[in-house]
Tab-separated table of C-alpha atoms in Angstrom:
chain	number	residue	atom	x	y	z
A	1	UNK	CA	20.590	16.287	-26.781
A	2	UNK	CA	18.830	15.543	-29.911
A	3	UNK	CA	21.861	13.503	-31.283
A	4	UNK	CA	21.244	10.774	-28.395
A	5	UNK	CA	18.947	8.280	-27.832
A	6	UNK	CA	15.431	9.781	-25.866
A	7	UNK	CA	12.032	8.292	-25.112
A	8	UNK	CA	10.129	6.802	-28.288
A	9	UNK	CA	7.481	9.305	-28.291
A	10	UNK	CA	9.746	11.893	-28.753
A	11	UNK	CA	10.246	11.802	-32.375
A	12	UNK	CA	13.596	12.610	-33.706
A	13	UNK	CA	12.463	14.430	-37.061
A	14	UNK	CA	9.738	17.110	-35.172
A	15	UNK	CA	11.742	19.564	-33.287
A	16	UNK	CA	9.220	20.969	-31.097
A	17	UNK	CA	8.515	17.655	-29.779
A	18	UNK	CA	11.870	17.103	-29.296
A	19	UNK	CA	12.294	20.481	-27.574
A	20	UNK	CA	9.558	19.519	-25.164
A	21	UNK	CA	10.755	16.393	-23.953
A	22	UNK	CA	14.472	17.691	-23.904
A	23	UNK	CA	13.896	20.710	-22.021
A	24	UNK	CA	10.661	20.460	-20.098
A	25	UNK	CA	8.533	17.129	-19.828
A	26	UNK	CA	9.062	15.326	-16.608
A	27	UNK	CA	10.686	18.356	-15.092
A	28	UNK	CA	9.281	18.886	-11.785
A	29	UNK	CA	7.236	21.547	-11.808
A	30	UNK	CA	6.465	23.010	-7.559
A	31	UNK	CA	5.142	26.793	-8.985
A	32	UNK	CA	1.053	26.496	-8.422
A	33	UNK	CA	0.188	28.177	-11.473
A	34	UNK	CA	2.778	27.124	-13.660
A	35	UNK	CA	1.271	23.613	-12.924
A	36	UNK	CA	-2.441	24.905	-13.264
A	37	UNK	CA	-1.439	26.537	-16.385
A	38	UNK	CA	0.055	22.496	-17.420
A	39	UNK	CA	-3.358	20.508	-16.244
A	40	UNK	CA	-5.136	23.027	-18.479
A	41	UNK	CA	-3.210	22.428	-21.347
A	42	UNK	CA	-3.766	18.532	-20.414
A	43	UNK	CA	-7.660	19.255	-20.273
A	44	UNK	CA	-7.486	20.639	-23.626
A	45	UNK	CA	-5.308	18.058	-25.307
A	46	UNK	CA	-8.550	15.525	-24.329
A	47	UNK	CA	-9.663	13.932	-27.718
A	48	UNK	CA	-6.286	15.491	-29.695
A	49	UNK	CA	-2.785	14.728	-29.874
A	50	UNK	CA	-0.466	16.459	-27.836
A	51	UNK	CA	1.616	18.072	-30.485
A	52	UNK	CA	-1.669	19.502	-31.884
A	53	UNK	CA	-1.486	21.607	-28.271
A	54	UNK	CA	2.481	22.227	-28.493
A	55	UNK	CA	1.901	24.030	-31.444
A	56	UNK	CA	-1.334	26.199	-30.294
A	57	UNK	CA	0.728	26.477	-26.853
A	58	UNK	CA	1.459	30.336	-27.112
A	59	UNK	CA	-1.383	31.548	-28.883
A	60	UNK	CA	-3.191	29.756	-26.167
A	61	UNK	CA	-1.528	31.614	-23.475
A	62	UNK	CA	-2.032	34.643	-25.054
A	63	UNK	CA	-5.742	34.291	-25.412
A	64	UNK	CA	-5.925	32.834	-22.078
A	65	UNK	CA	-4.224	35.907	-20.298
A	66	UNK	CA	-1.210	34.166	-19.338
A	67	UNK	CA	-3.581	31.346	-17.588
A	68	UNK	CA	-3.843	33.585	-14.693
A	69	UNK	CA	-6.773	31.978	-13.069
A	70	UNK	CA	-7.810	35.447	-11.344
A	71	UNK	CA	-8.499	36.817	-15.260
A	72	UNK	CA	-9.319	33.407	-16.148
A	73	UNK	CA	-12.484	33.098	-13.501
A	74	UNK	CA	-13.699	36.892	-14.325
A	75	UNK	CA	-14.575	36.064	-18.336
A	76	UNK	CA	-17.891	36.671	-19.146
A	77	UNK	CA	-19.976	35.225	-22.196
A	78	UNK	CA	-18.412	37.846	-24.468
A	79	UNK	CA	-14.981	37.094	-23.740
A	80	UNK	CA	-15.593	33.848	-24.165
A	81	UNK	CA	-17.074	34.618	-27.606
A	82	UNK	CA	-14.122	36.425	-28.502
A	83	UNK	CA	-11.664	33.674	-27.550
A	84	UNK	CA	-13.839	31.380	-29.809
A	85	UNK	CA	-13.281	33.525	-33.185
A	86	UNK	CA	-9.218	32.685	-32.647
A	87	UNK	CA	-8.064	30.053	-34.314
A	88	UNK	CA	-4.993	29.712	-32.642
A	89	UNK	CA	-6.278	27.747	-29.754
A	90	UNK	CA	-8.825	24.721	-28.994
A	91	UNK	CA	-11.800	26.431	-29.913
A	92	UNK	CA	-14.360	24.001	-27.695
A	93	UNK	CA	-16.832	26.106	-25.487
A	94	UNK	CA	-16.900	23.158	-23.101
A	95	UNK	CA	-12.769	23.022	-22.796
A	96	UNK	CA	-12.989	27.054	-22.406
A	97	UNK	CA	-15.902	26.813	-19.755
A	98	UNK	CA	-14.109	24.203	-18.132
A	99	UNK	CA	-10.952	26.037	-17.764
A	100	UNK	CA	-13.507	29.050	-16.497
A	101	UNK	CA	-14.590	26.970	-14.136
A	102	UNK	CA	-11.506	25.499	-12.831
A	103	UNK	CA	-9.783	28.674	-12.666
A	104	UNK	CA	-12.345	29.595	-9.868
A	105	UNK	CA	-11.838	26.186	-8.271
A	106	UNK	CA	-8.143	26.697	-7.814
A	107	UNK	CA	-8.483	30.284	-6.312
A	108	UNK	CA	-11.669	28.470	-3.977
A	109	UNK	CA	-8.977	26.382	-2.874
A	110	UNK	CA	-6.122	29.210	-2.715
A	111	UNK	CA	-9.251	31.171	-0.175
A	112	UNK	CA	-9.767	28.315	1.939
A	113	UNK	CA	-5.594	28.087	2.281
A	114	UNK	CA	-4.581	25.366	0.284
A	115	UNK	CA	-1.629	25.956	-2.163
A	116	UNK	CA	-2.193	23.921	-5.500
A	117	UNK	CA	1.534	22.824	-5.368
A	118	UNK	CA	1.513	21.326	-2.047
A	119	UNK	CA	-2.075	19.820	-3.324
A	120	UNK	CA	-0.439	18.492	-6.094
A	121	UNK	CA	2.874	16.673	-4.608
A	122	UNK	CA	0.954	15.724	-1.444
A	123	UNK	CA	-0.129	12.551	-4.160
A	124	UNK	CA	3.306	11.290	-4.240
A	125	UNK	CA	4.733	12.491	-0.754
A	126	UNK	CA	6.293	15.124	-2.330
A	127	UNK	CA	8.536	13.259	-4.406
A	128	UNK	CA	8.395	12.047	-8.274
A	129	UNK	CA	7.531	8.329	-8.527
A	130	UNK	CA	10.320	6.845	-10.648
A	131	UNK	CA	8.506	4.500	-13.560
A	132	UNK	CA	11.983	2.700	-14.229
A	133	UNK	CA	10.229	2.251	-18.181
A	134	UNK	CA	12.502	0.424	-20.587
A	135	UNK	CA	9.772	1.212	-23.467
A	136	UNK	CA	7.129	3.819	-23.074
A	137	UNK	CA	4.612	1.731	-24.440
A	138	UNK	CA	4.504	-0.491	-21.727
A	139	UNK	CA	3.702	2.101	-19.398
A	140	UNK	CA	0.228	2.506	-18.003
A	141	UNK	CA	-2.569	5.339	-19.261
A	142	UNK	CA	-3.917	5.779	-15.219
A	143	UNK	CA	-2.677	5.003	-11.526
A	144	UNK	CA	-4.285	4.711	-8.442
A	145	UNK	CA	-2.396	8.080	-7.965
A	146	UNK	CA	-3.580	9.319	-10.783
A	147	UNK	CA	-7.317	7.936	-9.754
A	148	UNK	CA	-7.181	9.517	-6.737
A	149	UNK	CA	-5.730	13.097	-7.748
A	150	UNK	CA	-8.324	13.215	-10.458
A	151	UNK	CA	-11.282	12.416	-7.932
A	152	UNK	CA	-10.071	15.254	-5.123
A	153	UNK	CA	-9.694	17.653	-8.547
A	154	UNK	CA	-13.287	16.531	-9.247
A	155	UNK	CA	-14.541	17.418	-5.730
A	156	UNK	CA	-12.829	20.606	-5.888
A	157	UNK	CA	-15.159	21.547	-9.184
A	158	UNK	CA	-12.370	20.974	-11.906
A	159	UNK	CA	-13.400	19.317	-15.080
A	160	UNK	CA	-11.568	17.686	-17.848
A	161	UNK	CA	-9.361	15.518	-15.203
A	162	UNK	CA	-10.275	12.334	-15.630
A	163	UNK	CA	-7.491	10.136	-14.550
A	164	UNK	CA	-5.666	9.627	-17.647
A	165	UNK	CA	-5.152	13.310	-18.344
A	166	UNK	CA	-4.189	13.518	-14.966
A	167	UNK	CA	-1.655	11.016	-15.014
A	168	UNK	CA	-0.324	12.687	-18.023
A	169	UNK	CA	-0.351	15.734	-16.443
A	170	UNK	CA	1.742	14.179	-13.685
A	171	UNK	CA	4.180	12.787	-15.889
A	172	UNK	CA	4.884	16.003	-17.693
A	173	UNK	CA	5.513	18.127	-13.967
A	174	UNK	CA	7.413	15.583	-12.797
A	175	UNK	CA	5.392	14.033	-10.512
A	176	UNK	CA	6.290	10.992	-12.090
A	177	UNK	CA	9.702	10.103	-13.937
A	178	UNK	CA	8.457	8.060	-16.772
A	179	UNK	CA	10.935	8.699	-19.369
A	180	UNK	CA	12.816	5.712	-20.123
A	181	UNK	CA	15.712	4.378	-18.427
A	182	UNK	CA	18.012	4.782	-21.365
A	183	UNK	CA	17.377	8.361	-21.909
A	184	UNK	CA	19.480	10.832	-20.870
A	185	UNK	CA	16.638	12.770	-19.754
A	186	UNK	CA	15.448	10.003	-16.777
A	187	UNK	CA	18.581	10.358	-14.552
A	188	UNK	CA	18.590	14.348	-15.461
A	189	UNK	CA	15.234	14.877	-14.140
A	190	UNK	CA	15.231	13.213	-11.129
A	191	UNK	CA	18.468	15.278	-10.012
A	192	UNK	CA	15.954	18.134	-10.258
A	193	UNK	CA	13.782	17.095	-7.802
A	194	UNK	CA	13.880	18.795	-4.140
Protein backbone atom coordinates (compact mmCIF):
# COMPACT_ATOMS: atom_id res chain seq x y z
CA UNK A 1 0.00 0.00 0.00
CA UNK A 2 2.84 2.27 0.49
CA UNK A 3 3.08 3.01 -3.34
CA UNK A 4 -0.50 4.83 -3.14
CA UNK A 5 -1.66 7.83 -1.95
CA UNK A 6 -2.59 7.62 2.24
CA UNK A 7 -3.46 10.22 4.86
CA UNK A 8 -0.82 13.20 5.17
CA UNK A 9 0.34 12.27 8.50
CA UNK A 10 1.43 9.17 7.39
CA UNK A 11 4.72 10.00 6.01
CA UNK A 12 5.89 8.16 3.03
CA UNK A 13 9.77 8.02 3.92
CA UNK A 14 9.24 6.47 7.85
CA UNK A 15 8.13 2.97 7.51
CA UNK A 16 6.85 2.32 10.84
CA UNK A 17 4.54 5.11 10.49
CA UNK A 18 3.54 3.93 7.42
CA UNK A 19 3.08 0.40 8.80
CA UNK A 20 0.79 1.81 11.44
CA UNK A 21 -1.56 3.60 9.45
CA UNK A 22 -1.54 0.80 6.68
CA UNK A 23 -2.17 -2.01 8.85
CA UNK A 24 -3.71 -0.86 12.09
CA UNK A 25 -4.91 2.86 12.73
CA UNK A 26 -8.59 3.29 12.36
CA UNK A 27 -9.11 -0.43 12.48
CA UNK A 28 -11.85 -1.13 14.76
CA UNK A 29 -10.68 -2.47 17.61
CA UNK A 30 -14.04 -4.51 19.92
CA UNK A 31 -11.25 -6.74 22.22
CA UNK A 32 -11.45 -4.79 25.86
CA UNK A 33 -7.93 -5.01 26.53
CA UNK A 34 -6.54 -4.69 23.28
CA UNK A 35 -8.29 -1.22 23.42
CA UNK A 36 -7.13 -0.55 27.13
CA UNK A 37 -3.76 -1.55 26.11
CA UNK A 38 -4.37 1.49 22.95
CA UNK A 39 -5.81 4.40 25.48
CA UNK A 40 -2.66 3.67 27.49
CA UNK A 41 -0.40 4.08 24.84
CA UNK A 42 -2.58 7.39 24.03
CA UNK A 43 -2.04 8.50 27.80
CA UNK A 44 1.54 8.15 27.36
CA UNK A 45 1.97 9.81 24.00
CA UNK A 46 0.52 13.17 26.12
CA UNK A 47 3.23 15.94 25.64
CA UNK A 48 5.26 13.62 22.77
CA UNK A 49 4.79 12.73 19.32
CA UNK A 50 3.26 9.66 18.45
CA UNK A 51 6.07 8.06 16.59
CA UNK A 52 8.22 8.71 19.71
CA UNK A 53 5.57 5.86 21.27
CA UNK A 54 5.58 3.60 17.95
CA UNK A 55 9.02 3.13 18.43
CA UNK A 56 9.05 2.43 22.44
CA UNK A 57 5.73 0.34 21.57
CA UNK A 58 7.25 -3.20 22.38
CA UNK A 59 9.62 -2.47 24.93
CA UNK A 60 6.65 -0.86 26.50
CA UNK A 61 4.63 -3.92 26.43
CA UNK A 62 7.21 -5.84 27.67
CA UNK A 63 7.81 -3.77 30.73
CA UNK A 64 4.22 -3.34 31.15
CA UNK A 65 3.46 -7.21 31.29
CA UNK A 66 1.64 -7.35 28.17
CA UNK A 67 -0.73 -4.35 29.60
CA UNK A 68 -2.61 -6.91 31.43
CA UNK A 69 -4.38 -4.66 33.79
CA UNK A 70 -4.66 -7.60 36.50
CA UNK A 71 -0.46 -7.40 36.68
CA UNK A 72 -0.74 -3.89 35.85
CA UNK A 73 -2.98 -2.91 39.19
CA UNK A 74 -0.76 -5.37 41.55
CA UNK A 75 2.78 -3.19 41.00
CA UNK A 76 4.09 -1.98 43.98
CA UNK A 77 6.64 1.01 44.50
CA UNK A 78 9.51 -1.31 43.58
CA UNK A 79 8.21 -2.42 40.43
CA UNK A 80 7.53 0.73 39.59
CA UNK A 81 11.16 1.67 40.35
CA UNK A 82 12.31 -0.96 38.22
CA UNK A 83 10.21 0.01 35.20
CA UNK A 84 11.73 3.55 35.67
CA UNK A 85 15.57 2.39 35.18
CA UNK A 86 14.34 1.12 31.38
CA UNK A 87 14.85 3.28 28.91
CA UNK A 88 12.85 1.74 26.47
CA UNK A 89 9.61 3.21 27.56
CA UNK A 90 8.11 6.73 28.81
CA UNK A 91 9.88 6.87 31.89
CA UNK A 92 7.23 9.49 33.75
CA UNK A 93 6.17 8.23 37.32
CA UNK A 94 2.93 10.12 36.81
CA UNK A 95 2.16 8.29 33.18
CA UNK A 96 3.24 4.85 35.05
CA UNK A 97 0.99 5.66 38.19
CA UNK A 98 -1.62 6.63 35.98
CA UNK A 99 -1.65 3.55 34.00
CA UNK A 100 -1.51 1.80 37.76
CA UNK A 101 -4.32 3.42 38.49
CA UNK A 102 -6.38 2.93 35.50
CA UNK A 103 -5.60 -0.60 35.26
CA UNK A 104 -7.61 -0.98 38.59
CA UNK A 105 -10.34 1.26 37.20
CA UNK A 106 -10.98 -0.97 34.24
CA UNK A 107 -11.08 -4.27 36.32
CA UNK A 108 -13.56 -1.91 39.01
CA UNK A 109 -15.60 -1.65 36.08
CA UNK A 110 -15.05 -5.39 34.70
CA UNK A 111 -16.40 -6.33 38.87
CA UNK A 112 -19.31 -4.23 38.73
CA UNK A 113 -20.15 -6.02 35.03
CA UNK A 114 -19.35 -3.63 32.57
CA UNK A 115 -17.18 -4.80 29.58
CA UNK A 116 -14.73 -1.92 28.45
CA UNK A 117 -15.63 -2.71 24.75
CA UNK A 118 -19.24 -2.32 25.01
CA UNK A 119 -18.20 0.93 27.28
CA UNK A 120 -16.26 2.06 24.62
CA UNK A 121 -18.63 1.71 21.34
CA UNK A 122 -21.71 2.54 23.45
CA UNK A 123 -20.18 6.45 22.49
CA UNK A 124 -20.91 5.99 18.94
CA UNK A 125 -23.88 3.39 19.01
CA UNK A 126 -21.66 0.87 18.27
CA UNK A 127 -20.62 2.00 15.04
CA UNK A 128 -17.43 4.14 13.73
CA UNK A 129 -18.40 7.76 12.97
CA UNK A 130 -17.24 8.33 9.39
CA UNK A 131 -15.17 11.93 9.36
CA UNK A 132 -15.54 12.06 5.40
CA UNK A 133 -11.84 14.30 5.80
CA UNK A 134 -10.48 15.48 2.47
CA UNK A 135 -7.23 16.82 4.49
CA UNK A 136 -6.41 15.69 7.95
CA UNK A 137 -5.60 18.97 9.02
CA UNK A 138 -8.90 20.18 8.91
CA UNK A 139 -10.07 17.71 11.22
CA UNK A 140 -10.86 18.56 14.80
CA UNK A 141 -8.40 17.76 18.08
CA UNK A 142 -11.87 16.90 20.45
CA UNK A 143 -15.71 16.01 19.96
CA UNK A 144 -18.51 16.15 22.04
CA UNK A 145 -17.97 12.31 21.80
CA UNK A 146 -14.79 12.55 22.64
CA UNK A 147 -15.84 15.14 25.66
CA UNK A 148 -18.11 12.92 26.91
CA UNK A 149 -16.06 9.49 26.78
CA UNK A 150 -13.23 11.29 28.45
CA UNK A 151 -15.55 12.63 31.38
CA UNK A 152 -17.29 8.91 32.12
CA UNK A 153 -13.30 7.62 31.88
CA UNK A 154 -12.67 10.39 34.45
CA UNK A 155 -15.50 9.26 36.78
CA UNK A 156 -14.41 5.81 36.48
CA UNK A 157 -10.77 6.96 38.09
CA UNK A 158 -8.73 6.91 34.72
CA UNK A 159 -6.25 9.64 34.19
CA UNK A 160 -4.44 10.95 31.25
CA UNK A 161 -7.89 11.08 29.10
CA UNK A 162 -8.52 14.32 28.55
CA UNK A 163 -10.59 14.64 25.49
CA UNK A 164 -8.07 15.08 22.90
CA UNK A 165 -6.19 11.90 23.72
CA UNK A 166 -9.36 10.38 23.79
CA UNK A 167 -10.46 11.37 20.55
CA UNK A 168 -7.21 10.16 19.28
CA UNK A 169 -7.61 7.16 20.89
CA UNK A 170 -10.94 6.79 19.11
CA UNK A 171 -9.64 7.46 15.86
CA UNK A 172 -6.90 4.90 16.05
CA UNK A 173 -9.69 1.80 17.25
CA UNK A 174 -11.87 2.79 14.86
CA UNK A 175 -14.33 4.41 16.61
CA UNK A 176 -14.02 7.01 14.23
CA UNK A 177 -12.98 6.72 10.40
CA UNK A 178 -10.92 9.79 10.00
CA UNK A 179 -8.54 8.82 7.41
CA UNK A 180 -9.09 10.71 4.39
CA UNK A 181 -11.44 10.08 1.72
CA UNK A 182 -8.80 9.49 -0.89
CA UNK A 183 -6.98 6.88 0.94
CA UNK A 184 -7.30 3.55 0.31
CA UNK A 185 -7.36 2.89 3.86
CA UNK A 186 -10.97 4.97 4.57
CA UNK A 187 -13.25 2.66 2.49
CA UNK A 188 -11.00 -0.50 3.82
CA UNK A 189 -11.69 0.22 7.33
CA UNK A 190 -15.08 0.82 7.42
CA UNK A 191 -15.74 -2.70 5.64
CA UNK A 192 -14.24 -3.92 8.93
CA UNK A 193 -16.66 -2.72 11.05
CA UNK A 194 -19.48 -5.20 12.54
Amino acid sequence: MTDQVSCGWAPIKDPLYRDYHDREWGVPEYDSRALWEKLQLDGMQAGLAWITILRKRETMREEFDGFDPEKIARWDLPRIEKALTNPGIIRSPKKIEACIGNARAFLDAADAGEDFSDFCWAFVDGKPIIGHLVNYKDGPTKTDISEACSKALKQRGHKFVGPTIVYAWMQACGLYNDHEISCPRFKHVQELAR
